[in-house]
Coordinates of C-alpha atoms in Angstrom, one line a residue:
M62 CA 129.3 267.7 -142.5
I63 CA 128.2 269.0 -138.7
K64 CA 131.6 270.3 -137.0
K65 CA 131.5 268.9 -133.6
P66 CA 133.8 269.8 -130.4
I67 CA 135.8 266.8 -129.5
I68 CA 136.4 266.2 -126.1
G69 CA 139.6 264.4 -124.7
I70 CA 139.1 262.2 -121.8
V71 CA 142.3 261.3 -119.4
A72 CA 141.0 258.5 -117.6
P73 CA 143.0 255.9 -115.6
V74 CA 142.4 252.5 -115.8
L75 CA 139.0 251.7 -115.3
S76 CA 139.3 248.9 -112.5
R77 CA 137.3 251.1 -110.0
V78 CA 133.4 250.5 -110.6
Y79 CA 132.9 254.8 -109.7
V80 CA 135.3 255.7 -111.7
Q81 CA 133.3 253.5 -114.8
D82 CA 130.5 255.0 -113.5
I83 CA 131.6 258.5 -113.5
L84 CA 132.9 258.0 -117.1
R85 CA 129.6 256.7 -118.4
G86 CA 128.0 259.5 -116.9
A87 CA 130.2 261.7 -118.7
I88 CA 129.9 259.8 -121.8
S89 CA 125.8 259.9 -121.7
Q90 CA 126.3 263.9 -121.1
L91 CA 128.9 264.5 -124.0
R92 CA 126.2 262.3 -126.5
H93 CA 123.6 264.3 -125.5
C94 CA 125.6 267.7 -126.0
G95 CA 126.5 266.7 -129.4
C96 CA 130.3 266.0 -128.7
D97 CA 132.6 263.8 -130.0
A98 CA 135.0 262.2 -127.3
V99 CA 138.4 260.6 -127.7
I100 CA 139.4 258.9 -124.8
I101 CA 142.8 258.9 -123.9
A102 CA 142.6 254.9 -122.1
P103 CA 145.6 253.4 -120.5
L104 CA 145.3 249.8 -119.4
I105 CA 147.3 249.4 -116.5
Q106 CA 147.6 250.7 -113.1
F107 CA 150.8 253.0 -113.3
E108 CA 151.8 252.4 -109.3
N109 CA 153.6 249.0 -108.5
N110 CA 153.7 247.9 -112.5
V111 CA 156.6 246.6 -114.4
Q112 CA 158.8 249.8 -114.6
A113 CA 159.8 249.0 -118.4
H114 CA 155.6 248.6 -119.3
A115 CA 154.4 251.2 -117.2
K116 CA 156.7 253.9 -118.8
A117 CA 155.8 252.6 -122.2
E118 CA 152.2 252.7 -121.3
R119 CA 152.7 256.6 -120.7
E120 CA 153.4 257.0 -124.4
I121 CA 149.5 257.2 -125.2
F122 CA 149.2 260.5 -123.1
R123 CA 151.2 262.0 -126.1
M124 CA 147.6 262.0 -127.6
I125 CA 147.0 265.2 -125.1
G126 CA 148.8 267.0 -127.4
A127 CA 146.2 266.7 -130.2
K128 CA 145.7 270.0 -131.8
D129 CA 141.8 268.8 -133.0
I130 CA 141.0 268.7 -129.4
D131 CA 138.6 271.3 -128.1
A132 CA 138.7 270.6 -124.6
F133 CA 139.3 268.1 -121.5
L134 CA 138.0 266.2 -118.8
Y135 CA 140.4 264.6 -116.4
L136 CA 139.4 261.9 -114.6
K137 CA 141.9 262.2 -111.6
D138 CA 142.9 259.2 -109.6
D139 CA 146.0 259.4 -107.4
T140 CA 146.0 255.5 -106.5
T141 CA 146.0 254.0 -109.9
M142 CA 147.8 257.1 -111.6
G143 CA 150.8 257.7 -109.2
A144 CA 152.6 261.2 -108.4
A145 CA 154.8 260.5 -111.8
V146 CA 152.0 259.8 -114.1
I147 CA 150.1 262.5 -112.5
S148 CA 152.6 264.9 -112.7
D149 CA 153.5 264.4 -116.5
I150 CA 149.2 264.5 -117.3
E151 CA 149.1 267.7 -115.9
H152 CA 152.0 269.2 -117.3
R153 CA 150.8 268.2 -120.6
L154 CA 147.7 269.6 -120.1
L155 CA 148.8 273.1 -119.0
E156 CA 151.1 273.1 -122.3
T157 CA 148.0 272.9 -124.7
Q158 CA 146.7 276.1 -123.1
K159 CA 142.9 274.7 -123.5
Y160 CA 140.1 274.2 -121.0
V161 CA 140.3 271.5 -118.5
M162 CA 138.1 270.4 -116.1
T163 CA 138.7 267.9 -113.6
V164 CA 137.1 265.3 -111.3
D165 CA 138.8 264.9 -108.3
E166 CA 138.7 264.8 -104.8
S167 CA 139.4 268.4 -103.8
T168 CA 139.9 271.4 -105.4
H169 CA 142.6 271.5 -108.5
P170 CA 145.1 274.1 -108.1
V171 CA 144.9 275.3 -111.5
F172 CA 142.2 273.6 -113.3
D173 CA 138.3 273.9 -112.5
S174 CA 137.1 270.7 -110.6
T175 CA 133.7 269.3 -110.3
Q176 CA 134.2 267.2 -106.8
Y177 CA 132.4 264.6 -105.3
D178 CA 131.7 265.0 -101.5
D179 CA 130.2 262.1 -99.4
Y180 CA 129.5 263.9 -96.6
D181 CA 125.7 263.8 -96.6
E182 CA 125.5 260.4 -97.7
F183 CA 127.8 258.7 -95.8
G184 CA 126.2 260.3 -92.9
K185 CA 123.1 258.9 -93.8
V186 CA 124.6 255.3 -93.0
V187 CA 125.5 256.3 -89.8
E188 CA 122.0 257.7 -89.2
H189 CA 120.2 254.5 -90.3
L190 CA 122.3 252.3 -87.5
I191 CA 121.7 255.0 -84.7
E192 CA 117.6 256.0 -85.8
V193 CA 116.3 252.8 -87.6
H194 CA 118.4 250.2 -85.3
G195 CA 119.2 252.0 -81.9
Y196 CA 122.8 251.3 -81.8
R197 CA 125.3 253.6 -79.8
R198 CA 128.4 252.3 -79.7
I199 CA 129.3 252.3 -83.1
Y200 CA 132.9 252.2 -84.6
C201 CA 134.0 253.3 -88.3
L202 CA 136.7 251.6 -90.2
T203 CA 137.4 253.9 -93.2
G204 CA 140.6 254.7 -95.5
W205 CA 144.0 255.4 -95.7
K206 CA 144.5 258.7 -93.0
D207 CA 145.8 261.0 -96.1
S208 CA 142.7 260.5 -98.5
F209 CA 140.2 263.3 -98.8
Q210 CA 137.1 260.4 -99.1
A211 CA 138.7 258.5 -95.8
Q212 CA 138.8 262.1 -94.0
T213 CA 135.2 262.9 -95.8
R214 CA 133.4 259.9 -94.4
L215 CA 135.1 260.1 -91.2
R216 CA 134.1 263.6 -90.4
A217 CA 130.7 262.4 -91.3
W218 CA 130.7 259.2 -89.0
K219 CA 132.0 261.9 -85.9
D220 CA 129.4 264.4 -86.6
R221 CA 126.4 262.2 -86.6
M222 CA 127.8 260.5 -83.4
T223 CA 128.2 264.2 -81.8
Q224 CA 124.8 265.2 -83.3
H225 CA 122.9 262.3 -81.4
G226 CA 124.9 262.8 -77.9
L227 CA 126.3 259.3 -78.5
Y228 CA 130.2 259.2 -77.3
F229 CA 133.2 258.2 -79.0
D230 CA 137.0 258.6 -78.7
D231 CA 140.1 257.6 -81.1
T232 CA 139.7 253.8 -80.3
Y233 CA 136.1 253.9 -82.1
F234 CA 137.7 254.4 -85.7
E235 CA 140.6 252.9 -87.6
Y236 CA 142.4 254.1 -90.5
G237 CA 142.3 251.3 -93.0
T238 CA 143.3 250.9 -97.0
F239 CA 139.9 250.5 -98.8
W240 CA 140.9 247.2 -99.2
Y241 CA 141.3 243.5 -98.2
D242 CA 144.3 244.0 -96.5
S243 CA 143.5 246.6 -93.4
V244 CA 140.6 244.1 -92.5
K245 CA 142.4 241.1 -90.7
P246 CA 144.2 243.3 -88.2
Y247 CA 141.8 245.4 -87.6
A248 CA 139.4 242.0 -87.0
E249 CA 142.3 240.4 -84.6
K250 CA 141.9 243.6 -82.4
L251 CA 138.3 243.1 -81.9
L252 CA 138.4 239.3 -81.6
S253 CA 141.1 239.4 -79.2
G254 CA 139.6 241.7 -77.0
E255 CA 142.2 244.4 -77.5
L256 CA 138.9 246.5 -78.9
Q257 CA 136.0 246.1 -77.2
M258 CA 133.3 244.4 -79.8
P259 CA 131.1 247.2 -80.7
E260 CA 127.1 247.2 -81.6
A261 CA 127.9 248.3 -85.4
I262 CA 130.8 249.0 -87.5
V263 CA 130.1 251.3 -90.5
C264 CA 133.0 250.6 -92.8
G265 CA 134.5 253.2 -95.6
N266 CA 133.7 251.2 -98.3
D267 CA 132.3 247.8 -99.4
V268 CA 135.3 245.9 -100.0
M269 CA 136.2 246.5 -96.6
A270 CA 133.0 245.9 -95.2
V271 CA 132.7 242.5 -97.0
A272 CA 136.3 241.0 -96.0
L273 CA 135.3 242.6 -92.2
I274 CA 131.8 240.2 -92.3
K275 CA 133.8 237.2 -93.6
T276 CA 136.3 237.0 -91.4
L277 CA 134.5 237.7 -88.1
I278 CA 131.6 235.1 -88.9
S279 CA 134.3 232.6 -90.0
R280 CA 135.7 233.1 -86.0
G281 CA 132.4 232.5 -84.8
V282 CA 130.7 236.0 -84.7
R283 CA 127.2 236.4 -86.0
V284 CA 126.6 239.1 -88.1
P285 CA 124.3 240.9 -87.5
D286 CA 123.3 239.3 -84.4
D287 CA 126.2 240.2 -82.1
V288 CA 127.6 242.7 -84.5
A289 CA 126.2 245.1 -87.3
V290 CA 128.4 246.0 -90.6
T291 CA 127.6 248.2 -93.2
G292 CA 129.6 249.4 -96.3
Y293 CA 129.7 252.4 -98.3
D294 CA 129.8 252.6 -102.5
G295 CA 126.9 250.3 -103.4
Y296 CA 128.7 247.2 -104.6
P297 CA 125.9 244.9 -105.4
F298 CA 127.4 241.7 -104.2
T299 CA 126.8 239.2 -101.3
A300 CA 128.8 239.2 -98.2
N301 CA 127.7 235.5 -97.4
V302 CA 125.2 233.0 -98.6
D303 CA 123.2 234.2 -95.4
V304 CA 124.0 237.7 -94.9
T305 CA 123.6 240.6 -97.6
L306 CA 125.4 243.9 -97.5
T307 CA 123.7 247.1 -96.2
T308 CA 125.5 250.0 -98.5
Y309 CA 124.7 253.1 -100.0
V310 CA 125.2 253.8 -103.8
R311 CA 126.6 257.3 -104.8
N312 CA 125.7 258.8 -107.8
N313 CA 128.7 259.0 -109.9
F314 CA 127.4 259.0 -112.7
Q315 CA 125.7 262.3 -112.4
L316 CA 128.7 263.6 -111.2
G317 CA 130.4 262.6 -114.5
A318 CA 127.4 264.2 -116.3
D319 CA 127.5 267.6 -114.0
A320 CA 131.1 267.8 -115.1
V321 CA 130.4 267.8 -118.7
R322 CA 127.8 270.1 -118.5
R323 CA 130.4 272.5 -116.7
L324 CA 132.7 271.7 -119.4
H325 CA 130.5 272.4 -122.1
R326 CA 129.0 275.5 -120.9
N327 CA 132.8 277.0 -120.5
L328 CA 133.6 275.9 -124.0
T329 CA 130.5 277.0 -126.0
G330 CA 129.0 279.5 -123.4
L331 CA 125.6 276.8 -123.7
L332 CA 124.1 275.4 -120.8
C333 CA 122.8 271.8 -122.4
S334 CA 120.0 270.0 -120.2
S335 CA 121.1 266.8 -117.9
V336 CA 120.7 263.5 -119.3
E337 CA 118.4 261.2 -117.0
S338 CA 120.3 260.0 -114.2
Q339 CA 120.6 257.0 -112.1
K340 CA 119.2 256.6 -108.9
S341 CA 121.1 256.9 -105.7
G342 CA 120.6 255.9 -102.4
F343 CA 120.3 252.6 -99.8
L344 CA 120.7 248.8 -100.9
I345 CA 119.1 247.4 -97.8
G346 CA 120.4 243.6 -96.6
S347 CA 120.5 242.0 -93.7
S348 CA 124.1 243.1 -92.3
C349 CA 122.6 246.1 -90.5
G350 CA 120.0 244.1 -89.0
C351 CA 117.2 244.9 -91.0
T352 CA 115.2 241.8 -91.2
N353 CA 112.2 243.5 -94.4
I354 CA 114.5 243.5 -97.0
P355 CA 112.6 245.7 -99.8
T356 CA 112.1 242.9 -102.6
K357 CA 112.7 245.9 -105.4
Q358 CA 115.8 248.0 -104.8
L359 CA 118.1 250.0 -106.8
S360 CA 118.5 248.4 -110.3
V361 CA 121.6 247.5 -112.1
D362 CA 122.0 249.5 -115.3
P363 CA 122.0 247.1 -118.3
C364 CA 125.3 249.2 -119.7
V365 CA 127.3 248.0 -116.5
T366 CA 126.6 243.9 -117.0
I367 CA 126.8 241.7 -119.8
P368 CA 123.9 238.9 -120.6
R369 CA 124.7 235.6 -118.9
M370 CA 123.7 233.9 -122.8
W371 CA 126.8 236.0 -124.5
S372 CA 129.2 235.1 -121.6
E373 CA 128.1 231.4 -122.5
Y374 CA 128.9 232.2 -126.4
T375 CA 131.9 233.5 -125.8
F376 CA 133.2 231.0 -122.9
G377 CA 135.7 229.3 -124.3
I378 CA 136.6 230.7 -127.1
N379 CA 140.6 231.6 -127.5
M380 CA 141.8 233.6 -130.4
A381 CA 145.7 233.2 -129.3
P382 CA 146.2 229.7 -131.1
A383 CA 144.5 231.3 -134.5
L384 CA 147.0 234.5 -134.3
A385 CA 149.7 231.9 -133.9
Q386 CA 149.0 230.7 -137.2
A387 CA 149.4 234.4 -138.8
K388 CA 152.0 234.4 -141.1
N389 CA 152.1 237.7 -141.9
V390 CA 150.6 241.3 -140.9
S391 CA 147.4 240.9 -142.6
D392 CA 146.7 237.3 -141.6
F393 CA 147.0 238.5 -137.9
L394 CA 145.1 241.6 -138.6
A395 CA 142.1 239.9 -139.9
C396 CA 142.1 237.5 -137.5
A397 CA 142.3 240.2 -134.6
L398 CA 139.6 241.8 -136.5
Y399 CA 137.3 238.6 -136.6
H400 CA 137.9 237.9 -133.0
S401 CA 136.8 241.7 -131.9
K402 CA 133.2 240.5 -132.3
D403 CA 133.3 238.6 -129.4
I404 CA 133.5 242.2 -127.3
Y405 CA 130.3 242.8 -126.1
H406 CA 128.3 245.6 -127.7
M407 CA 131.4 246.4 -129.7
Q408 CA 130.5 248.9 -132.4
R409 CA 134.3 249.5 -134.0
V410 CA 137.4 248.2 -133.7
G411 CA 140.8 249.9 -135.0
I412 CA 144.3 248.2 -135.0
Y413 CA 147.2 250.9 -135.9
L414 CA 150.5 249.7 -135.8
R415 CA 153.7 251.5 -136.0
R416 CA 157.3 250.9 -137.4
H417 CA 160.3 250.4 -135.4
S418 CA 161.2 254.2 -136.1
G419 CA 157.7 255.4 -134.9
E420 CA 156.0 256.1 -138.1
Y421 CA 152.4 254.2 -138.4
V422 CA 151.8 251.7 -141.6
F423 CA 149.1 249.5 -141.3
A424 CA 145.6 250.5 -140.4
A425 CA 142.9 247.8 -139.4
T426 CA 139.1 248.7 -139.0
C427 CA 136.0 246.7 -138.5
K428 CA 132.6 247.2 -137.6
A429 CA 130.4 245.0 -135.6
D430 CA 128.1 244.2 -138.7
G431 CA 131.1 244.7 -141.5
T432 CA 133.8 243.2 -142.7
P433 CA 137.7 244.2 -141.4
Q434 CA 139.2 247.0 -143.8
I435 CA 142.9 246.6 -143.9
H436 CA 145.3 249.2 -145.5
R437 CA 148.5 251.3 -145.4
F438 CA 147.9 254.3 -143.2
D439 CA 149.9 257.2 -142.3
M440 CA 148.9 258.9 -138.8
S441 CA 150.5 260.1 -135.7
L442 CA 148.8 260.8 -132.4
D443 CA 148.5 264.7 -133.1
S444 CA 145.3 263.6 -134.9
A445 CA 142.4 262.7 -132.1
S446 CA 139.8 262.6 -135.4
A447 CA 141.9 260.1 -137.2
F448 CA 140.4 258.2 -134.4
L449 CA 136.7 258.6 -135.5
S450 CA 134.5 257.3 -138.1
G451 CA 133.4 261.1 -139.1
T452 CA 129.6 260.6 -138.8
D453 CA 127.2 263.5 -138.1
D454 CA 126.2 261.6 -134.8
P455 CA 128.1 261.9 -131.8
E456 CA 130.7 259.2 -131.2
T457 CA 132.7 258.1 -128.2
V458 CA 136.2 256.0 -128.7
F459 CA 138.5 254.7 -126.2
V460 CA 142.1 254.7 -127.6
S461 CA 144.8 252.5 -125.5
P462 CA 148.4 251.6 -126.5
L463 CA 149.5 248.5 -127.6
H464 CA 152.9 247.6 -126.4
L465 CA 155.0 244.9 -124.2
N466 CA 157.1 246.5 -121.9
E467 CA 159.3 248.6 -123.8
K468 CA 158.6 247.2 -127.1
Q469 CA 155.9 249.6 -128.9
F470 CA 153.4 248.5 -131.7
G471 CA 151.2 250.9 -131.9
V472 CA 147.4 251.7 -130.5
I473 CA 144.1 250.2 -130.7
S474 CA 140.4 251.7 -130.3
V475 CA 137.4 250.8 -129.8
S476 CA 133.9 252.3 -129.6
F477 CA 130.8 251.0 -128.1
G478 CA 127.9 253.2 -130.3
E479 CA 125.3 254.7 -128.3
N480 CA 125.9 252.3 -125.6
D481 CA 126.9 254.1 -122.2
R482 CA 129.6 251.1 -122.1
V483 CA 133.3 251.2 -120.9
Y484 CA 135.9 248.5 -121.7
D485 CA 135.9 245.8 -119.2
A486 CA 138.1 242.5 -118.4
G487 CA 137.1 241.1 -121.7
W488 CA 138.8 244.0 -123.7
L489 CA 142.1 243.8 -121.4
N490 CA 142.1 240.2 -122.1
Y491 CA 141.6 240.9 -125.9
V492 CA 144.4 243.5 -125.7
T493 CA 146.8 241.5 -124.1
V494 CA 146.4 238.5 -126.0
L495 CA 146.9 240.8 -129.3
T496 CA 150.0 242.2 -127.3
Q497 CA 151.7 238.9 -127.0
A498 CA 151.0 238.0 -130.4
L499 CA 152.3 241.1 -131.7
D500 CA 155.6 240.2 -129.9
R501 CA 156.4 237.6 -132.2
L502 CA 155.2 239.1 -135.5
Y503 CA 157.5 241.8 -135.1
S504 CA 159.9 239.6 -134.7
E505 CA 159.4 237.5 -137.3
C506 CA 157.8 239.9 -140.0
S507 CA 159.8 242.7 -139.8
D508 CA 160.7 243.3 -143.1
E509 CA 156.8 243.5 -144.0
L510 CA 156.5 246.3 -141.4
N511 CA 159.6 248.5 -142.3
S512 CA 159.9 247.8 -146.1
T513 CA 158.0 250.7 -148.6
S514 CA 157.8 250.7 -152.0
E515 CA 159.9 253.5 -153.5
T516 CA 157.2 255.3 -154.9
E517 CA 155.6 254.9 -151.2
Q518 CA 159.2 256.1 -150.1
G519 CA 159.2 259.2 -152.5
H520 CA 155.8 260.4 -151.1
R521 CA 156.8 260.1 -147.4
R522 CA 160.1 262.1 -147.8
S523 CA 158.0 264.8 -150.0
A524 CA 155.8 264.9 -147.0
L525 CA 158.4 264.9 -144.5
N526 CA 160.0 267.7 -146.4
E527 CA 157.2 269.5 -146.4
K528 CA 156.3 269.5 -142.6
L529 CA 159.9 270.3 -142.0
I530 CA 160.1 273.5 -144.4
M531 CA 156.6 274.6 -142.6
L532 CA 158.4 274.2 -139.0
R533 CA 161.5 276.2 -140.5
K534 CA 159.5 278.7 -141.7
K535 CA 157.5 278.9 -138.5
L536 CA 160.9 279.2 -136.2
R537 CA 162.0 282.4 -138.5
E538 CA 158.5 283.9 -137.9
T539 CA 158.2 283.5 -134.4
S540 CA 162.0 283.3 -133.0
A541 CA 161.4 285.1 -130.0
E542 CA 159.1 282.3 -129.0
Q543 CA 161.0 279.7 -126.4
W544 CA 160.9 276.7 -128.2
T545 CA 161.8 273.7 -126.7
V546 CA 162.2 269.9 -128.7
D547 CA 158.6 269.0 -127.2
A548 CA 157.3 271.8 -128.2
L549 CA 158.5 271.8 -132.3
C550 CA 157.9 268.0 -132.6
K551 CA 154.1 268.7 -131.4
E552 CA 154.3 271.7 -134.0
S553 CA 155.4 269.5 -136.8
G554 CA 153.7 266.2 -136.2
L555 CA 157.0 264.4 -135.6
S556 CA 158.7 262.5 -133.4
K557 CA 162.2 263.4 -131.9
S558 CA 164.2 261.4 -133.5
T559 CA 162.6 261.9 -137.0
L560 CA 162.5 265.4 -136.5
Q561 CA 166.2 266.0 -135.1
K562 CA 167.9 263.8 -137.8
H563 CA 165.8 264.8 -140.9
Y564 CA 166.0 268.6 -139.9
K565 CA 170.0 268.4 -139.7
Q566 CA 169.6 266.3 -142.9
L567 CA 167.4 268.8 -145.1
F568 CA 168.9 271.9 -143.7
G569 CA 172.5 271.2 -142.7
K570 CA 171.9 272.6 -139.4
S571 CA 169.8 271.7 -136.3
M572 CA 166.7 273.4 -135.3
F573 CA 168.5 275.2 -132.3
E574 CA 171.5 276.3 -134.8
D575 CA 168.7 277.6 -136.8
L576 CA 166.8 279.4 -134.2
I577 CA 169.9 281.3 -133.5
D578 CA 170.9 282.5 -136.9
F579 CA 167.1 283.7 -137.1
R580 CA 167.2 285.7 -133.7
V581 CA 170.7 287.3 -134.8
E582 CA 169.3 288.3 -138.2
E583 CA 165.9 289.7 -136.7
A584 CA 168.5 291.3 -134.0
K585 CA 170.7 292.9 -137.3
R586 CA 167.4 293.9 -138.6
L587 CA 165.9 296.2 -135.3
L588 CA 169.7 297.3 -134.8
S589 CA 169.9 298.8 -138.4
E590 CA 166.2 300.0 -138.6
T591 CA 165.3 300.9 -135.0
D592 CA 166.3 302.9 -132.3
H593 CA 165.4 300.3 -129.9
P594 CA 167.9 300.3 -127.2
L595 CA 169.5 296.9 -126.6
S596 CA 167.7 295.7 -123.6
E597 CA 164.8 295.8 -125.6
I598 CA 166.2 294.4 -128.6
T599 CA 167.1 291.5 -125.9
V600 CA 163.9 290.6 -125.0
M601 CA 162.1 291.0 -129.0
C602 CA 164.5 288.5 -129.9
G603 CA 163.8 286.0 -127.1
Y604 CA 166.8 286.0 -124.9
S605 CA 166.8 286.3 -121.2
T606 CA 169.3 288.2 -120.4
E607 CA 171.5 290.8 -122.1
S608 CA 174.5 289.3 -121.5
Y609 CA 173.7 286.3 -123.2
F610 CA 172.2 288.2 -126.1
M611 CA 175.6 290.0 -126.8
K612 CA 177.4 286.9 -126.4
Q613 CA 175.7 285.0 -129.0
F614 CA 175.6 288.1 -131.2
K615 CA 179.4 288.3 -131.3
R616 CA 179.9 284.5 -131.8
I617 CA 177.9 284.8 -134.9
T618 CA 178.7 288.5 -136.2
H619 CA 182.1 288.8 -134.9
Q620 CA 181.1 292.2 -133.6
T621 CA 179.0 293.5 -130.5
P622 CA 175.4 294.7 -131.3
S623 CA 176.8 298.7 -130.7
E624 CA 179.5 298.1 -133.2
Y625 CA 177.3 296.3 -135.5
R626 CA 174.7 299.1 -135.1
R627 CA 177.4 302.0 -135.3
L628 CA 178.9 300.3 -138.7
H629 CA 175.7 299.5 -140.1
R630 CA 174.6 303.4 -140.1
T631 CA 178.0 304.9 -141.1
K632 CA 177.2 302.6 -144.6
K633 CA 173.6 303.8 -144.9

């Protein structure tokens, strides 16, 4: 079997179309480069969510510590992730000491970055209004003041206005939120006369543009006759029955592909050719004042849409009542996998259930053209390859958490095969129904989920003890390292509670009591066999200060280091 690089992709919830496009470009390029991809995929917006649920969702980021991931692509999104989650992710990425490529609005202070810059493209929209339609009084409604994207688009507007010798001042532009909520107060300023009505308004994204068009039309303002409005981002939708939006499609697909090419070159030293990119450019509508609308414009990628026939076939199919009939775990998994075939272009789904103690015990997988397979399973989030099928062809799999608030049930994975698809609202609904059913199942079938046979218990104890023995050996050999509980969990592949409880049961000491003993043993050897000064021995044994080393040494040996060295050499 060919050993392929495994790339971990840390992604936000795919609520934004441009993030979906970046990810699809990355997936396509990774497959072209012959890499497997495991996408660590949360399914919620962390900001403004139920705190207990958001905290539990972050457990999926433990997968960043998987030892078989070779490098990471990090799709950073401040809006949906939030500062606390970003800090957690980046701390985990740094701990891996593996190569990380970010796709971000600006240069990252630590990791390599592939950035999107809207300056030229947004400027083309402004130039269209000036050069094609001859507008002179043009306003700009951009996004948040502290957003790199908003400031870049605003700068492009200002520069194009200046280059064409057009007047503007601070009243000509307004900061919004890239969402509907900022449009109404802005429209009121225009309608009330607080702001003079311009000839055209260039909006920082399509959402604000559509909302502004609808608000103005509802108040009797004709678009584009009284004022022209344009968007940006390339959402292919209609603002009004009689007014279609003029916008600009960014090539986010290419951005994701370019980021992967740079990552692959840094990882392997090889420059992979680029995949065929989607096209970028104008989507001309009537909102700017154009009357000759091109009949053939940029086509929508079929990987983005779901055929109407499929939607009609699956409409009204509800697996919740069927899951409610499940009497045991096997019935539940069989039903869940049967309904997974309603997910468009699904090639493989995996459901992995864990005990209350955190150990994974059930695995259920199903291919689109196969029958469900349900079996006992022992795994951890420390292995990304556990979610891959192991074929010679490059694979991409999304891995997401299964939980309801703080109640953890396990993880779920989905693969769309060779299609550049990403999960959609149908997948989110599928996972939501599963978690609600699992909440009931874990209460009613607790014994089945948590019980094991005596033979299985023996095997588990043996495997656990072997891990602990290997960890203790590692501690002895590397006692000078600055070990933490998290690092020891990652090294052993065990949860914090399991590791701390069973380590002390097996060895009679805690991990850190053992670590101190190992350091003191090494110090004894260095004191008796070498002439290194105490300052050097302090560092060699993993201590930050000589006084702390001497204090611990004396507590255990009842001698100072100097006394031990003198006495030991006297005996020799």
